[in-house]
Amino acid sequence: MIAAAKLLIAFFILLGALISLAASFGTLRLPDVYSRIHAASKGATLGIISVLLGVFFYFWFLHGIITAKVLLGIVFVFLTSPVGAHLIARAAYNTGVKMEEKSVQDDYEGYKKFMIKKRKNTSL
Amino acid sequence: MALQILFNFILALCWMFLINDYSAVGFLSGYAIGLFSLFLLRRFFKQRFYLINIWAIIVLLFIFIKELLLANLAVLKTILSPTLKNKPGIFAFETELTADWEITTLANLITLTPGTLVVDISEDRSTLYIHAVDIDDAEQAINDIRHSFEKAIKEVSR
């Protein structure tokens, strides 16, 4: 029983560490900001959640303590990391960071130009 | 939905006072009886019986977790492939959702979906601009978003 619990804990923590490692490789390998945000936001979220789950199981199975703080941490990471990714991507686009050269489609550019024009017209 | 939960709570409190048992067991039995009477009285409320909404929220939560796992698999595949052959791009997605919290939830879901990232939401809240790692899959992504996420979110707010 304890052995199975230890295996489960080890599985979760190692999986989280591996996913985080892969996500950091992604931030190095991918060419532009937006693709890097993809790798960082998704990979880091699941990696951290997995490590925290491992910690939760460790305290629960081996020490008999249920730490609700860890569960709250999982919920907060889960809710905030996509918002953070969205805000960084938006800020990058608005400060004029280009997408990589092989990008094929940009529907957002037209909307952006339209909005800038509209703002200029209203301020005059 | 909130109104029905509040009613159920008050019914449970009434039950506790009636049987003079101020413990968790008394509260829970009162809550169960209140739930049953609310189910019988469901046609007097404008909205549906609230357990259906709670079930829809649970379904949404499971979709969240499933998509997070799939997204990580897809990203791993992209990162660990020897050559990067993906075609990135930004596409527009017209949403039918109107309330602010619905659009926020949809944006969060899309960001946690394989290969998509919300860049901006238009000022009239009708269009989401989504960056995709591989634009060839965009058509597929739009279909997925429409059929699973939007439907699940609508199911909660109905």
Short mmCIF file of C-alpha atoms in Angstrom, two decimals:
data_model
loop_
_atom_site.label_atom_id
_atom_site.label_comp_id
_atom_site.label_asym_id
_atom_site.label_seq_id
_atom_site.Cartn_x
_atom_site.Cartn_y
_atom_site.Cartn_z
CA MET A 1 0.00 0.00 0.00
CA ILE A 2 2.76 2.44 1.00
CA ALA A 3 4.85 1.24 -1.95
CA ALA A 4 2.00 1.92 -4.38
CA ALA A 5 1.49 5.36 -2.85
CA LYS A 6 5.21 6.11 -3.21
CA LEU A 7 5.11 4.99 -6.85
CA LEU A 8 2.16 7.28 -7.52
CA ILE A 9 3.91 10.23 -5.86
CA ALA A 10 7.13 9.59 -7.79
CA PHE A 11 5.17 9.29 -11.04
CA PHE A 12 3.44 12.65 -10.59
CA ILE A 13 6.55 14.57 -9.52
CA LEU A 14 8.77 13.09 -12.25
CA LEU A 15 6.08 13.67 -14.88
CA GLY A 16 5.77 17.31 -13.81
CA ALA A 17 9.52 17.81 -13.91
CA LEU A 18 9.77 16.23 -17.37
CA ILE A 19 6.92 18.34 -18.74
CA SER A 20 8.52 21.49 -17.34
CA LEU A 21 11.83 20.49 -18.94
CA ALA A 22 10.13 19.93 -22.29
CA ALA A 23 8.41 23.32 -21.97
CA SER A 24 11.73 25.05 -21.34
CA PHE A 25 13.18 23.28 -24.40
CA GLY A 26 10.20 24.61 -26.32
CA THR A 27 10.92 28.20 -25.26
CA LEU A 28 14.48 27.76 -26.55
CA ARG A 29 13.67 26.01 -29.82
CA LEU A 30 10.62 27.81 -31.15
CA PRO A 31 11.34 30.85 -33.30
CA ASP A 32 9.01 33.69 -32.21
CA VAL A 33 7.26 35.11 -29.15
CA TYR A 34 3.85 33.64 -29.87
CA SER A 35 5.01 30.06 -30.37
CA ARG A 36 7.15 30.35 -27.26
CA ILE A 37 4.14 31.49 -25.25
CA HIS A 38 2.33 28.36 -26.49
CA ALA A 39 5.04 26.10 -25.15
CA ALA A 40 5.61 28.01 -21.92
CA SER A 41 1.99 28.51 -20.88
CA LYS A 42 0.73 24.99 -21.56
CA GLY A 43 3.80 23.09 -20.49
CA ALA A 44 4.42 25.07 -17.33
CA THR A 45 0.76 24.84 -16.28
CA LEU A 46 0.55 21.07 -16.52
CA GLY A 47 4.05 20.62 -15.11
CA ILE A 48 3.36 22.69 -12.01
CA ILE A 49 -0.07 21.11 -11.49
CA SER A 50 1.48 17.66 -11.70
CA VAL A 51 4.25 18.47 -9.20
CA LEU A 52 1.73 20.04 -6.80
CA LEU A 53 -0.49 16.95 -7.07
CA GLY A 54 2.52 14.83 -6.19
CA VAL A 55 3.18 17.01 -3.12
CA PHE A 56 -0.48 16.76 -2.11
CA PHE A 57 -0.43 12.96 -2.34
CA TYR A 58 2.88 12.84 -0.44
CA PHE A 59 1.47 14.68 2.56
CA TRP A 60 -1.83 12.79 2.35
CA PHE A 61 -0.58 9.19 2.03
CA LEU A 62 2.67 9.28 4.01
CA HIS A 63 1.88 11.85 6.70
CA GLY A 64 -1.92 11.78 6.84
CA ILE A 65 -2.22 15.54 6.41
CA ILE A 66 -4.59 17.00 3.81
CA THR A 67 -3.07 20.31 2.72
CA ALA A 68 -5.80 22.38 1.14
CA LYS A 69 -3.28 25.12 0.33
CA VAL A 70 -1.75 22.92 -2.36
CA LEU A 71 -5.17 22.31 -3.92
CA LEU A 72 -5.81 26.06 -3.88
CA GLY A 73 -2.46 26.56 -5.57
CA ILE A 74 -3.49 24.14 -8.34
CA VAL A 75 -6.74 26.03 -8.88
CA PHE A 76 -4.97 29.41 -9.01
CA VAL A 77 -2.31 28.23 -11.47
CA PHE A 78 -5.01 26.65 -13.59
CA LEU A 79 -7.03 29.88 -13.73
CA THR A 80 -4.27 32.46 -14.07
CA SER A 81 -1.74 30.97 -16.48
CA PRO A 82 -3.93 31.20 -19.62
CA VAL A 83 -4.79 34.80 -18.74
CA GLY A 84 -1.10 35.59 -18.32
CA ALA A 85 -0.31 34.00 -21.69
CA HIS A 86 -3.09 36.00 -23.33
CA LEU A 87 -1.89 39.30 -21.85
CA ILE A 88 1.75 38.73 -22.85
CA ALA A 89 0.72 37.82 -26.40
CA ARG A 90 -1.51 40.90 -26.66
CA ALA A 91 1.18 43.21 -25.28
CA ALA A 92 3.72 41.72 -27.69
CA TYR A 93 1.43 42.31 -30.66
CA ASN A 94 0.57 45.85 -29.59
CA THR A 95 4.22 46.84 -29.20
CA GLY A 96 4.86 45.67 -32.74
CA VAL A 97 6.64 42.34 -32.27
CA LYS A 98 6.62 40.59 -35.65
CA MET A 99 5.51 37.02 -36.13
CA GLU A 100 8.04 34.65 -37.65
CA GLU A 101 8.57 34.82 -41.40
CA LYS A 102 6.78 31.66 -42.42
CA SER A 103 3.49 32.82 -40.88
CA VAL A 104 0.78 32.50 -43.48
CA GLN A 105 -2.23 34.37 -42.17
CA ASP A 106 -2.91 37.41 -40.01
CA ASP A 107 -6.54 38.37 -39.57
CA TYR A 108 -5.70 40.53 -36.58
CA GLU A 109 -3.60 43.05 -38.53
CA GLY A 110 -6.60 44.43 -40.42
CA TYR A 111 -8.64 44.86 -37.24
CA LYS A 112 -5.69 46.56 -35.51
CA LYS A 113 -5.27 49.09 -38.35
CA PHE A 114 -9.01 49.75 -38.35
CA MET A 115 -8.99 50.44 -34.59
CA ILE A 116 -5.97 52.80 -34.81
CA LYS A 117 -7.70 54.73 -37.61
CA LYS A 118 -10.90 54.94 -35.57
CA ARG A 119 -9.04 56.28 -32.51
CA LYS A 120 -7.33 58.95 -34.62
CA ASN A 121 -10.66 60.05 -36.08
CA THR A 122 -12.35 60.32 -32.70
CA SER A 123 -9.52 62.34 -31.13
CA LEU A 124 -9.60 64.94 -33.91
CA MET B 1 -29.50 29.06 -10.08
CA ALA B 2 -28.20 31.09 -7.11
CA LEU B 3 -31.75 31.71 -5.95
CA GLN B 4 -32.54 27.99 -5.94
CA ILE B 5 -29.36 27.20 -3.97
CA LEU B 6 -30.29 29.89 -1.44
CA PHE B 7 -33.79 28.40 -1.10
CA ASN B 8 -32.29 24.97 -0.57
CA PHE B 9 -30.01 26.37 2.12
CA ILE B 10 -32.89 28.06 3.94
CA LEU B 11 -34.94 24.85 3.74
CA ALA B 12 -32.04 22.94 5.28
CA LEU B 13 -31.82 25.51 8.12
CA CYS B 14 -35.60 25.21 8.68
CA TRP B 15 -35.22 21.44 8.89
CA MET B 16 -32.44 21.83 11.49
CA PHE B 17 -34.70 24.04 13.63
CA LEU B 18 -37.63 21.63 13.22
CA ILE B 19 -35.81 18.52 14.39
CA ASN B 20 -33.62 20.43 16.90
CA ASP B 21 -30.43 18.85 15.57
CA TYR B 22 -27.66 21.40 14.93
CA SER B 23 -25.04 19.07 13.46
CA ALA B 24 -23.68 18.47 9.97
CA VAL B 25 -25.86 15.36 9.68
CA GLY B 26 -28.97 17.39 10.44
CA PHE B 27 -27.98 19.98 7.87
CA LEU B 28 -27.26 17.40 5.18
CA SER B 29 -30.54 15.52 5.70
CA GLY B 30 -32.38 18.85 5.59
CA TYR B 31 -30.50 19.74 2.40
CA ALA B 32 -31.50 16.43 0.79
CA ILE B 33 -35.16 16.93 1.73
CA GLY B 34 -35.00 20.54 0.48
CA LEU B 35 -33.48 19.31 -2.77
CA PHE B 36 -36.36 16.89 -3.25
CA SER B 37 -39.00 19.54 -2.55
CA LEU B 38 -37.28 21.97 -4.92
CA PHE B 39 -37.35 19.23 -7.56
CA LEU B 40 -41.10 18.86 -7.04
CA LEU B 41 -41.58 22.65 -7.26
CA ARG B 42 -39.29 23.11 -10.27
CA ARG B 43 -42.00 24.47 -12.60
CA PHE B 44 -42.44 27.57 -10.44
CA PHE B 45 -38.88 28.75 -11.14
CA LYS B 46 -37.95 30.56 -14.33
CA GLN B 47 -34.70 28.64 -14.69
CA ARG B 48 -34.07 24.91 -14.78
CA PHE B 49 -33.67 22.68 -11.74
CA TYR B 50 -30.21 23.71 -10.55
CA LEU B 51 -28.58 20.27 -10.33
CA ILE B 52 -28.49 20.23 -14.15
CA ASN B 53 -26.42 23.44 -14.11
CA ILE B 54 -24.05 21.96 -11.54
CA TRP B 55 -23.66 18.87 -13.72
CA ALA B 56 -22.88 21.15 -16.71
CA ILE B 57 -20.19 22.92 -14.65
CA ILE B 58 -18.61 19.56 -13.80
CA VAL B 59 -18.65 18.59 -17.48
CA LEU B 60 -16.94 21.91 -18.31
CA LEU B 61 -14.26 21.23 -15.69
CA PHE B 62 -13.53 17.82 -17.20
CA ILE B 63 -13.30 19.35 -20.68
CA PHE B 64 -10.75 21.81 -19.24
CA ILE B 65 -8.57 19.02 -17.85
CA LYS B 66 -8.87 16.87 -20.99
CA GLU B 67 -7.91 19.78 -23.23
CA LEU B 68 -4.93 20.65 -21.03
CA LEU B 69 -3.58 17.11 -21.38
CA LEU B 70 -4.16 17.01 -25.15
CA ALA B 71 -2.57 20.46 -25.54
CA ASN B 72 0.57 19.30 -23.78
CA LEU B 73 0.82 16.22 -25.97
CA ALA B 74 0.48 18.38 -29.10
CA VAL B 75 3.05 20.91 -27.90
CA LEU B 76 5.47 18.11 -27.01
CA LYS B 77 5.06 16.69 -30.49
CA THR B 78 5.81 20.07 -32.05
CA ILE B 79 8.83 20.76 -29.84
CA LEU B 80 10.47 17.37 -29.99
CA SER B 81 10.07 16.84 -33.75
CA PRO B 82 13.47 17.15 -35.46
CA THR B 83 12.35 19.83 -37.94
CA LEU B 84 9.82 22.59 -37.26
CA LYS B 85 7.42 22.37 -40.17
CA ASN B 86 4.45 24.17 -38.67
CA LYS B 87 2.80 27.18 -40.32
CA PRO B 88 1.80 29.73 -37.67
CA GLY B 89 -0.82 32.42 -38.14
CA ILE B 90 -3.62 34.41 -36.55
CA PHE B 91 -7.21 33.63 -37.47
CA ALA B 92 -10.48 35.26 -36.47
CA PHE B 93 -13.21 33.33 -34.68
CA GLU B 94 -16.76 34.66 -34.45
CA THR B 95 -18.32 33.73 -31.14
CA GLU B 96 -22.01 33.56 -30.29
CA LEU B 97 -21.48 34.05 -26.56
CA THR B 98 -22.48 37.42 -25.10
CA ALA B 99 -21.87 37.59 -21.34
CA ASP B 100 -18.41 38.67 -20.18
CA TRP B 101 -17.74 35.64 -17.97
CA GLU B 102 -18.71 33.31 -20.82
CA ILE B 103 -16.21 34.95 -23.17
CA THR B 104 -13.51 34.84 -20.48
CA THR B 105 -14.12 31.13 -19.93
CA LEU B 106 -14.07 30.49 -23.67
CA ALA B 107 -10.79 32.41 -24.03
CA ASN B 108 -9.21 30.44 -21.20
CA LEU B 109 -10.39 27.17 -22.75
CA ILE B 110 -9.03 28.14 -26.17
CA THR B 111 -5.67 29.07 -24.67
CA LEU B 112 -5.46 25.64 -23.05
CA THR B 113 -6.47 23.88 -26.30
CA PRO B 114 -3.85 22.20 -28.49
CA GLY B 115 -2.09 24.78 -30.67
CA THR B 116 -4.24 27.85 -30.07
CA LEU B 117 -3.68 31.06 -28.08
CA VAL B 118 -6.06 34.00 -27.77
CA VAL B 119 -4.30 37.24 -28.77
CA ASP B 120 -7.16 39.73 -28.53
CA ILE B 121 -10.91 40.10 -28.30
CA SER B 122 -12.53 42.73 -30.51
CA GLU B 123 -14.12 45.73 -28.84
CA ASP B 124 -17.70 44.69 -29.63
CA ARG B 125 -16.95 41.25 -28.10
CA SER B 126 -18.01 39.34 -31.20
CA THR B 127 -14.65 38.14 -32.54
CA LEU B 128 -11.72 36.38 -30.91
CA TYR B 129 -8.32 36.66 -32.60
CA ILE B 130 -6.52 33.38 -32.09
CA HIS B 131 -2.89 32.57 -32.81
CA ALA B 132 -2.48 29.02 -34.06
CA VAL B 133 0.79 27.09 -34.19
CA ASP B 134 -0.37 25.31 -37.32
CA ILE B 135 -2.86 27.25 -39.42
CA ASP B 136 -3.71 24.16 -41.52
CA ASP B 137 -5.49 22.82 -38.45
CA ALA B 138 -7.36 26.09 -37.90
CA GLU B 139 -10.50 24.90 -39.66
CA GLN B 140 -10.54 21.83 -37.46
CA ALA B 141 -9.89 23.98 -34.38
CA ILE B 142 -12.82 26.28 -35.20
CA ASN B 143 -15.11 23.27 -35.52
CA ASP B 144 -13.90 21.82 -32.24
CA ILE B 145 -14.36 25.12 -30.41
CA ARG B 146 -17.87 25.55 -31.80
CA HIS B 147 -19.06 22.07 -31.07
CA SER B 148 -17.52 21.31 -27.71
CA PHE B 149 -16.60 24.49 -25.83
CA GLU B 150 -19.32 26.91 -26.89
CA LYS B 151 -21.95 24.25 -26.41
CA ALA B 152 -20.66 23.33 -22.95
CA ILE B 153 -20.53 26.98 -21.84
CA LYS B 154 -24.03 27.67 -23.20
CA GLU B 155 -25.25 24.62 -21.31
CA VAL B 156 -24.03 26.17 -18.04
CA SER B 157 -25.60 29.58 -18.56
CA ARG B 158 -28.96 28.41 -19.89
#
